[in-house]
Amino acid sequence: MGMTITEKIFARASGHKTVTPGQLVDARIDLVMCHDVTTPPAISMLKAKGLDRVFDRDRIVVTPDHFQPPKDIKSAELHKRLDEWARRHEITWYYKLGRAGVCHALLPEQGHIRPGELIVGGDSHTCTYGAFGAFSSGIGSTDLAAAVATGKLWFKVPASMKFVLNGTLGPGVYSKDVMLTVIGRIGTDGALYRAMEFVGPVLAQMSMEARMVLPNMAIEAGAKNGIIACDEVTKEYLDGRLKDTRPYTVFESDPDAEYYSVDEFDCSQIEPVVALPHLPSNTVPVREREGEAMDQAYLGSCTNGRIEDYRIAAGIIKGKEVKIRTMIVPATPTVWRQANDEGLWDIFYDAGCVISAPTCGACLGGFMGVLAEGEKCISSTNRNFVGRMGHPKSMVYLANPATVAASAVEGKLTDPRKYL
Amino acid sequence: MTKAHVYKRDHVNTDEIIPARYLNTDDEAELAKHCLEDLDPELVKKLQPGDVIVAGEDFGCGSSREHAVWAIRGARVQAVIAKSFARIFYRNAINCGFYPIESADAIDKIDDGDDVEIDFESGTIHDKTNGEEIPFQPLPDFALEILQDGGLLDHITKKAK
């Protein structure tokens, strides 16, 4: 019996020749991601248990991002605990001060994500890294503590679901629309405990930045991980970028690998969509809700806060004035710098947008654009649960960056295609 | 008496369990004051130590924040009984030594305010108000072992000895 990419990575990491879904394995961790909310408690646990050590200071990447820079005294205390620990253990890849960014944009951009590796992080969107043919999954603080101290964790090998993305994307349609359509079809627990493997000709039309959106939101379907096989696009992105320059392993799913299910999508039929409050699966075409008044537009996050996203948005906003509060929250310092160099900040500034430093910000209701009671926000982020971006009675509408930009210009939900 | 607080809803998510506006601390007593605040702001006032929370499918979906388990545990809730759990919440609960009870029938058979008793040995919830005996799937052995050791870190420390 053949294996999927996910199974092959588990077999390699656990020292087995083959593994099958449902099998419990103790696996070696190749990389651990740490940020300011979930890592400080893990550090405290390790201290309390007398396990205050790190398994390999070169295989841990630390970046404060959730409340970066600290938004209040309590979050400053979290940063202080993270900083003290990272310095004490001489963590090699510690992105601090002006180098910190939204973890899931920062780690791939800085060349820490390698195909074939097993990666965990103290954040649910750690599944993003699967775009590079790696197994990657989000964990809580206790798992994080164990991973950091021992470099090993137990896993139940997940069954894989295959998502075949056929066709070509039309104008104004992006990977975000594809993923919201997938989640809309299978539901927020449609992939519970399982791996989502994305294949199909549409991937060849996507850059790595665009691809990352698919596994990034795998957690929004309940999945353990999302994964895309490493191909030429991947290799080109990684070339000259990887911090660890040793050869990496490219795994491919065997032709006779077994899948829990196979879902086909004709992506040519997908339109710009919006996920209505309060579930990422409440997906409808934007045109069905056009005209619904918004109070804020938000462009940022590990889902759509990369340079391509700002180019798309700037293309629509250029020369116009936004009608609602519009937050531009770039994911990393490099994105900030590049957008600045390309003149995108001028476009957003002239349009009346707010441009912030890199941070997770209001995506999770932290700061930098938190919503008041009853307010509605069109957002390029990943979750629209009750209270996600602020007041429990505020509402979040998830969409691609073009839809967010068009809606900012009109002050209401707007199909971006008329601006293209 | 062990009172059941029943929420006939699926996808109770981590943003409702402990909103991010409180994530600037990991102090369990502080988090407990806001347990499930955006789902039911009155819950914390109603909760008595040992009470249980009952919900539908996919409980705890969303963020990896273990703060969700700590807020519930800190509010001295004995257990969460759900039709199913989201993956990370489920794993976090076990790692914290907090038993996630998966029961297909509990949400339909237990009414809000019922007096319930949980028998972890036999895997049964006894609803003393209406007399129902509701079975649940006991945790697999490896998870029980982690739970009995007091959580993942104590478990790996014990194994290393």
XYZ file of C-alpha atoms in Angstrom:
581
model
C 0.000 0.000 0.000
C 1.315 3.429 -0.922
C 1.500 6.401 1.399
C 0.507 10.064 1.187
C 3.065 12.854 1.710
C 1.812 13.347 5.247
C 2.226 9.637 6.032
C 5.715 9.584 4.508
C 6.803 12.497 6.690
C 5.495 10.720 9.789
C 7.226 7.494 8.773
C 10.517 9.342 8.371
C 10.171 11.356 11.575
C 9.202 8.335 13.683
C 11.731 5.895 12.232
C 9.157 3.572 10.693
C 9.244 2.139 7.201
C 5.532 2.750 6.795
C 2.757 4.228 8.894
C -1.013 4.059 8.507
C -3.746 6.497 9.525
C -4.731 6.110 13.165
C -1.309 4.810 14.177
C 0.235 6.448 17.250
C 3.821 7.524 16.739
C 6.500 9.331 18.693
C 7.985 11.690 16.147
C 11.074 13.857 16.075
C 10.377 17.542 15.537
C 12.439 19.416 12.957
C 11.312 22.935 13.830
C 9.304 24.652 16.580
C 7.683 28.080 16.214
C 7.243 30.235 19.334
C 5.357 33.528 19.849
C 4.367 35.893 22.630
C 1.001 34.454 23.710
C 1.437 30.683 23.964
C 5.185 30.403 24.648
C 5.493 32.333 27.954
C 3.113 29.901 29.696
C 5.101 26.989 28.213
C 8.296 28.490 29.647
C 6.651 28.797 33.081
C 5.544 25.158 32.941
C 9.030 23.974 32.049
C 10.524 25.961 34.915
C 7.932 24.586 37.333
C 8.671 20.990 36.259
C 12.437 21.401 36.348
C 12.674 20.940 32.568
C 13.944 24.377 31.642
C 16.006 23.409 28.603
C 15.776 23.501 24.799
C 16.334 20.476 22.564
C 18.210 22.404 19.870
C 18.635 26.176 19.853
C 18.989 26.171 16.042
C 15.606 24.491 15.527
C 13.437 26.955 17.402
C 12.235 30.170 15.784
C 10.953 32.890 18.085
C 9.020 35.985 17.091
C 6.619 38.034 19.162
C 3.651 38.876 16.903
C 0.239 38.764 18.575
C 0.627 41.822 20.747
C 3.678 43.141 18.892
C 4.720 45.745 19.855
C 3.255 45.272 23.360
C -0.186 46.877 23.527
C -0.407 47.160 27.302
C 1.469 46.375 30.504
C 0.340 42.761 30.703
C 1.392 41.973 27.136
C 4.704 43.735 27.782
C 5.198 41.261 30.637
C 4.600 38.378 28.209
C 7.202 39.831 25.835
C 9.632 40.221 28.709
C 9.246 36.556 29.688
C 9.706 35.455 26.068
C 12.742 37.702 25.632
C 14.426 36.576 28.848
C 13.996 32.921 27.859
C 15.138 33.343 24.232
C 18.262 35.194 25.348
C 19.078 32.801 28.181
C 18.943 29.794 25.846
C 20.694 31.714 23.066
C 17.980 30.852 20.552
C 19.635 31.326 17.158
C 16.570 32.538 15.268
C 15.026 35.118 17.566
C 13.310 37.911 15.624
C 12.941 40.811 17.970
C 12.371 44.543 17.912
C 12.196 45.714 14.302
C 12.607 42.226 12.836
C 9.527 40.569 14.353
C 6.545 39.762 12.189
C 3.423 37.626 11.929
C 4.942 34.181 12.473
C 3.358 32.335 9.554
C 4.407 34.983 7.076
C 7.816 35.512 8.676
C 9.095 31.918 8.883
C 8.600 31.037 5.185
C 9.815 34.472 4.071
C 12.988 34.151 6.164
C 13.709 30.669 4.823
C 12.964 28.498 7.860
C 10.436 26.185 6.212
C 11.871 23.137 4.452
C 9.994 20.474 2.460
C 9.650 17.061 4.087
C 10.113 18.354 7.619
C 7.869 17.969 10.663
C 7.037 21.351 12.132
C 4.932 22.403 15.110
C 4.121 25.809 16.502
C 2.184 27.278 19.379
C -0.427 28.736 17.091
C -3.340 27.169 15.244
C -2.332 28.611 11.860
C 1.012 26.785 11.956
C -0.610 24.577 9.302
C 0.389 27.344 6.826
C 3.836 25.788 6.317
C 2.267 22.766 4.629
C 2.370 24.865 1.442
C 6.027 23.793 1.209
C 5.423 20.035 1.360
C 6.088 19.908 5.097
C 3.858 18.463 7.818
C 2.979 21.355 10.053
C 0.450 21.645 12.833
C -0.626 23.999 15.603
C -0.283 22.940 19.237
C -1.079 24.374 22.666
C 1.338 25.480 25.371
C 1.848 22.106 27.091
C 2.710 20.389 23.799
C 4.912 23.346 22.966
C 6.745 22.961 26.274
C 7.317 19.267 25.579
C 8.447 19.946 22.000
C 10.866 22.696 23.014
C 12.405 20.629 25.816
C 12.543 17.198 24.179
C 12.242 17.733 20.391
C 9.637 14.990 20.291
C 5.843 14.671 20.451
C 3.221 11.958 20.129
C 0.961 12.066 17.090
C -1.882 10.071 15.689
C -1.163 9.755 11.963
C -4.070 11.525 10.229
C -6.041 10.132 7.313
C -5.688 12.333 4.224
C -8.439 14.023 2.233
C -7.573 14.979 -1.322
C -8.808 18.254 -2.793
C -8.402 18.399 -6.548
C -8.409 21.990 -7.784
C -9.244 21.995 -11.487
C -9.772 24.809 -13.995
C -8.363 28.312 -13.978
C -9.074 31.234 -11.679
C -11.031 34.080 -13.222
C -10.205 37.781 -12.762
C -10.716 38.994 -9.193
C -10.640 35.418 -7.875
C -7.762 34.341 -5.641
C -6.615 31.434 -3.497
C -8.663 32.910 -0.632
C -11.850 32.403 -2.641
C -10.820 28.825 -3.397
C -10.205 28.044 0.265
C -13.393 29.733 1.497
C -15.268 27.727 -1.147
C -13.659 24.485 0.054
C -14.523 25.284 3.696
C -18.009 26.320 2.628
C -18.513 22.920 1.048
C -17.097 20.694 3.805
C -17.830 22.822 6.899
C -15.687 23.998 9.819
C -15.240 20.433 11.041
C -15.294 18.806 7.607
C -11.644 17.793 7.894
C -11.554 17.228 11.667
C -8.364 15.396 12.730
C -7.407 14.826 9.089
C -4.839 16.068 6.564
C -6.036 18.221 3.663
C -3.888 17.572 0.611
C -4.284 20.045 -2.246
C -3.508 18.996 -5.810
C -4.532 20.044 -9.297
C -3.702 22.396 -12.159
C -4.833 25.554 -10.321
C -1.796 25.264 -8.035
C 0.513 25.799 -11.002
C -1.159 29.195 -11.486
C -0.447 30.230 -7.906
C 2.700 31.779 -6.411
C 3.941 30.457 -3.062
C 2.350 33.471 -1.367
C -1.003 32.596 -2.910
C -0.631 28.881 -2.143
C 0.037 29.500 1.545
C -3.578 30.661 1.956
C -4.860 27.106 1.345
C -3.116 25.200 4.169
C -3.226 28.359 6.313
C -6.991 27.998 6.618
C -6.995 24.171 6.875
C -7.573 24.690 10.614
C -10.801 26.509 9.695
C -12.030 23.130 8.426
C -10.797 21.444 11.623
C -7.831 19.790 9.908
C -4.633 18.679 11.592
C -2.592 19.918 8.640
C -2.837 21.113 5.069
C -0.245 20.093 2.523
C 0.864 20.834 -1.040
C 3.618 18.830 -2.732
C 6.904 20.603 -3.353
C 7.309 21.472 -7.045
C 9.342 23.849 -9.209
C 7.475 26.894 -7.888
C 8.362 25.820 -4.349
C 11.998 25.153 -5.200
C 12.373 28.489 -6.921
C 10.947 30.280 -3.881
C 13.299 28.403 -1.526
C 16.376 28.802 -3.676
C 18.802 31.164 -1.968
C 16.361 31.747 0.879
C 16.828 28.736 3.161
C 18.766 29.294 6.376
C 19.634 25.590 6.610
C 21.208 24.898 3.226
C 21.548 21.117 3.505
C 19.526 19.239 0.872
C 15.869 18.744 1.812
C 13.683 15.730 1.084
C 10.850 16.014 -1.385
C 8.034 13.555 -0.687
C 5.235 12.820 -3.116
C 2.059 10.872 -2.521
C 2.147 7.415 -4.095
C -0.328 6.721 -6.905
C -1.840 3.949 -4.771
C -1.951 5.994 -1.560
C -5.272 5.707 0.197
C -7.455 8.767 0.801
C -10.328 9.211 3.228
C -12.087 11.151 0.472
C -11.454 12.894 -2.837
C -13.235 16.187 -3.600
C -13.008 17.864 -6.992
C -13.501 21.587 -7.517
C -13.970 23.381 -10.814
C -12.200 26.597 -9.832
C -13.262 28.280 -13.091
C -16.742 28.483 -11.553
C -15.571 30.190 -8.366
C -16.431 33.869 -7.961
C -15.135 36.329 -5.370
C -16.775 35.090 -2.178
C -17.356 36.351 1.336
C -17.698 34.293 4.525
C -20.519 35.876 6.501
C -20.540 36.058 10.314
C -19.956 33.954 12.372
C -18.358 30.950 10.649
C -15.685 30.728 7.933
C -17.952 28.187 6.211
C -20.793 30.713 5.632
C -19.503 31.334 2.133
C -21.591 33.141 -0.519
C -20.637 35.031 -3.688
C -19.919 38.686 -2.849
C -22.430 39.822 -5.497
C -25.278 38.283 -3.495
C -24.549 40.625 -0.587
C -23.358 43.682 -2.494
C -24.289 46.972 -0.893
C -24.218 45.785 2.719
C -22.703 48.691 4.669
C -19.340 48.144 6.403
C -17.640 50.188 9.120
C -14.067 49.009 8.652
C -11.833 47.292 6.132
C -8.797 45.310 7.331
C -5.897 44.165 5.167
C -3.435 41.993 7.015
C -2.727 38.701 8.868
C -0.932 35.429 8.151
C -3.610 34.711 5.556
C -3.469 37.819 3.356
C -0.910 40.284 4.696
C 1.877 39.650 2.180
C 3.285 41.879 -0.553
C 1.109 40.392 -3.316
C -1.985 41.162 -1.263
C -1.026 44.828 -0.930
C -0.260 45.062 -4.643
C -3.729 43.714 -5.411
C -5.369 46.102 -2.928
C -3.311 49.117 -4.027
C -4.280 48.446 -7.645
C -7.908 49.027 -6.686
C -7.478 51.820 -4.135
C -5.032 53.913 -6.209
C -6.291 57.436 -6.834
C -9.433 56.955 -4.747
C -10.408 57.784 -1.206
C -11.629 55.088 1.180
C -15.100 55.658 2.649
C -14.551 53.640 5.830
C -11.808 53.142 8.388
C -9.212 51.087 6.524
C -6.387 49.307 8.319
C -3.244 48.248 6.460
C -1.366 45.850 8.736
C 1.584 44.262 6.883
C 2.628 40.847 8.144
C 6.397 41.340 8.292
C 9.043 44.103 8.270
C 10.170 42.907 4.822
C 6.644 43.292 3.470
C 6.503 46.779 5.028
C 9.782 47.770 3.426
C 8.919 46.358 0.027
C 5.501 48.006 -0.040
C 7.212 51.243 0.877
C 9.801 50.832 -1.889
C 7.079 50.080 -4.433
C 5.173 53.221 -3.484
C 2.176 51.283 -2.127
C 2.206 53.187 1.169
C 1.796 56.438 -0.758
C -1.274 55.016 -2.454
C -2.798 53.889 0.848
C -1.826 57.113 2.617
C -3.359 59.257 -0.100
C -6.543 57.186 0.068
C -6.846 57.849 3.811
C -5.848 54.413 5.151
C -4.066 53.733 8.448
C -0.725 51.955 7.997
C 0.585 50.052 11.003
C 3.728 48.188 12.005
C 3.730 44.405 11.411
C 1.504 42.625 13.950
C -1.334 40.106 14.236
C -3.172 43.157 15.535
C -6.933 43.145 15.235
C -7.163 39.852 13.334
C -7.665 38.299 16.756
C -9.129 41.398 18.380
C -5.825 42.362 19.994
C -5.400 45.977 18.910
C -4.888 48.128 15.812
C -8.463 48.228 14.551
C -10.659 46.576 17.195
C -14.416 46.764 16.506
C -17.116 48.478 18.584
C -20.562 47.037 19.324
C -22.547 46.466 16.161
C -19.699 47.315 13.793
C -19.019 45.339 10.630
C -15.591 44.691 9.175
C -14.647 43.339 5.752
C -11.374 41.571 6.375
C -8.624 39.665 4.582
C -8.078 37.564 7.745
C -9.090 33.988 8.578
C -11.750 33.852 11.299
C -15.114 35.507 11.795
C -16.246 33.903 15.044
C -18.313 35.852 17.570
C -16.157 38.624 19.042
C -13.129 37.683 16.959
C -12.095 41.242 16.125
C -13.579 43.045 19.088
C -17.003 43.489 20.683
C -19.037 40.258 20.952
C -21.746 42.019 18.933
C -19.413 43.096 16.126
C -19.318 41.204 12.815
C -16.491 40.025 10.573
C -16.814 39.279 6.846
C -13.903 37.314 5.353
C -12.824 37.959 1.771
C -9.887 38.242 -0.607
C -7.736 41.431 -0.595
C -9.378 42.782 -3.778
C -12.845 42.523 -2.258
C -11.603 44.196 0.925
C -10.071 47.032 -1.105
C -13.144 47.527 -3.310
C -15.384 47.498 -0.237
C -13.127 50.065 1.468
C -13.510 52.364 -1.539
C -17.293 52.053 -1.581
C -17.893 51.682 2.154
C -20.027 48.625 1.509
C -19.589 45.038 0.328
C -18.392 45.298 -3.265
C -17.550 42.737 -5.939
C -13.990 43.722 -6.930
C -14.339 42.721 -10.579
C -15.635 46.094 -11.684
C -12.365 47.669 -10.541
C -10.126 45.318 -12.510
C -25.234 18.866 43.231
C -23.443 18.923 39.896
C -25.343 21.220 37.645
C -25.246 20.923 33.862
C -24.982 24.143 31.866
C -26.241 23.152 28.434
C -25.510 25.055 25.234
C -27.403 23.517 22.334
C -24.899 24.734 19.802
C -22.122 23.401 17.583
C -18.722 25.055 17.005
C -18.390 26.777 20.390
C -15.041 28.339 19.570
C -12.006 29.521 21.500
C -12.861 33.175 20.844
C -16.084 32.648 22.794
C -14.453 30.501 25.479
C -11.728 33.037 26.243
C -11.708 36.154 24.028
C -8.311 37.414 22.883
C -8.782 40.621 24.884
C -7.880 38.504 27.934
C -4.915 36.689 26.361
C -2.473 39.222 27.745
C -2.311 37.014 30.832
C -1.895 33.301 31.492
C -3.011 33.557 35.115
C -5.638 30.850 35.488
C -7.655 32.619 38.191
C -7.821 35.730 36.024
C -8.814 33.759 32.909
C -11.465 31.909 34.921
C -13.332 35.190 35.525
C -14.044 35.303 31.777
C -14.818 31.631 31.148
C -17.137 31.388 28.106
C -17.859 35.098 28.449
C -18.771 35.773 24.817
C -21.093 32.774 24.707
C -22.847 33.406 28.021
C -21.762 36.438 30.072
C -23.872 35.149 32.990
C -22.217 31.718 33.218
C -19.440 32.685 35.609
C -22.032 33.970 38.107
C -24.060 30.744 37.837
C -21.176 28.260 38.042
C -20.632 26.207 41.176
C -17.436 24.178 41.650
C -17.820 20.783 40.002
C -20.495 21.837 37.494
C -20.308 20.581 33.923
C -20.711 22.229 30.528
C -22.608 20.401 27.786
C -22.415 21.366 24.103
C -22.763 20.071 20.551
C -20.197 19.285 17.896
C -16.701 20.691 17.345
C -16.332 22.232 20.830
C -13.213 24.396 21.138
C -12.592 25.015 17.456
C -10.327 27.875 16.384
C -7.196 28.989 18.161
C -4.553 26.771 19.780
C -4.764 28.840 22.957
C -4.601 26.474 25.916
C -6.002 29.440 27.832
C -9.402 28.030 26.778
C -8.832 24.897 28.864
C -7.304 26.919 31.725
C -10.274 29.319 31.819
C -12.703 26.397 32.110
C -10.572 24.463 34.582
C -9.891 27.642 36.551
C -13.641 28.214 36.868
C -13.661 24.795 38.592
C -15.766 23.173 35.906
C -15.491 19.409 36.389
C -15.800 18.455 32.738
C -16.939 19.520 29.307
C -19.279 17.055 27.614
C -19.584 17.546 23.864
C -20.760 15.643 20.848
C -17.261 16.135 19.440
C -14.194 18.281 20.116
C -11.940 20.292 17.848
C -8.524 18.684 17.572
C -6.240 21.141 19.379
C -8.674 21.761 22.253
C -9.032 18.004 22.755
C -5.286 17.485 22.819
C -4.724 20.487 25.094
C -7.327 19.174 27.527
C -5.639 15.770 27.785
C -2.227 17.410 28.099
C -3.580 19.474 31.013
C -5.088 16.427 32.712
C -8.636 17.680 32.005
C -10.947 14.916 30.750
C -12.805 15.824 27.500
C -16.000 13.743 27.464
C -17.273 12.810 24.043
C -20.911 11.751 24.048
C -23.223 11.634 21.058
C -26.381 11.723 23.192
C -25.651 14.028 26.111
C -26.681 17.207 24.300
C -30.132 15.737 23.546
C -30.714 13.997 26.855
C -29.445 16.493 29.407
C -31.493 19.652 30.020
C -30.028 22.890 31.241
C -29.885 22.836 35.030
C -30.105 19.039 35.394
C -28.208 17.397 38.228
C -25.685 14.985 36.715
C -23.092 12.545 37.975
C -20.148 11.325 35.911
C -18.715 7.857 36.384
C -15.348 7.991 34.630
C -14.632 4.318 35.349
C -17.660 2.928 33.551
C -17.976 5.787 31.066
C -21.473 6.808 32.096
C -23.219 10.097 32.759
C -26.127 9.702 35.144
C -28.745 12.441 34.805
C -30.318 12.395 38.249
C -33.052 14.836 37.231
C -34.587 12.711 34.477
C -33.061 9.329 35.303
C -31.209 8.932 31.983
C -28.036 6.833 31.864
C -25.876 8.221 29.075
C -22.792 6.297 27.981
C -19.668 8.002 26.727
C -16.605 6.723 24.960
C -13.790 6.425 27.526
C -10.472 7.932 26.429
C -8.004 5.614 24.697
C -5.385 4.056 26.992
C -2.469 6.284 25.985
C -4.533 9.404 26.702
C -5.754 7.986 30.023
C -2.154 7.369 30.969
C -1.261 11.028 30.312
C -4.338 12.100 32.268
C -3.562 9.821 35.205
C 0.014 11.064 35.339
C -1.378 14.578 35.780
C -0.726 15.857 32.267
C 1.819 15.566 29.478
C 4.838 17.093 31.207
C 4.524 14.881 34.277
C 3.935 11.958 31.930
C 7.146 12.493 29.962
C 9.118 13.169 33.154
C 7.847 9.890 34.563
C 8.667 8.020 31.350
C 12.200 9.457 31.302
C 12.907 8.085 34.796
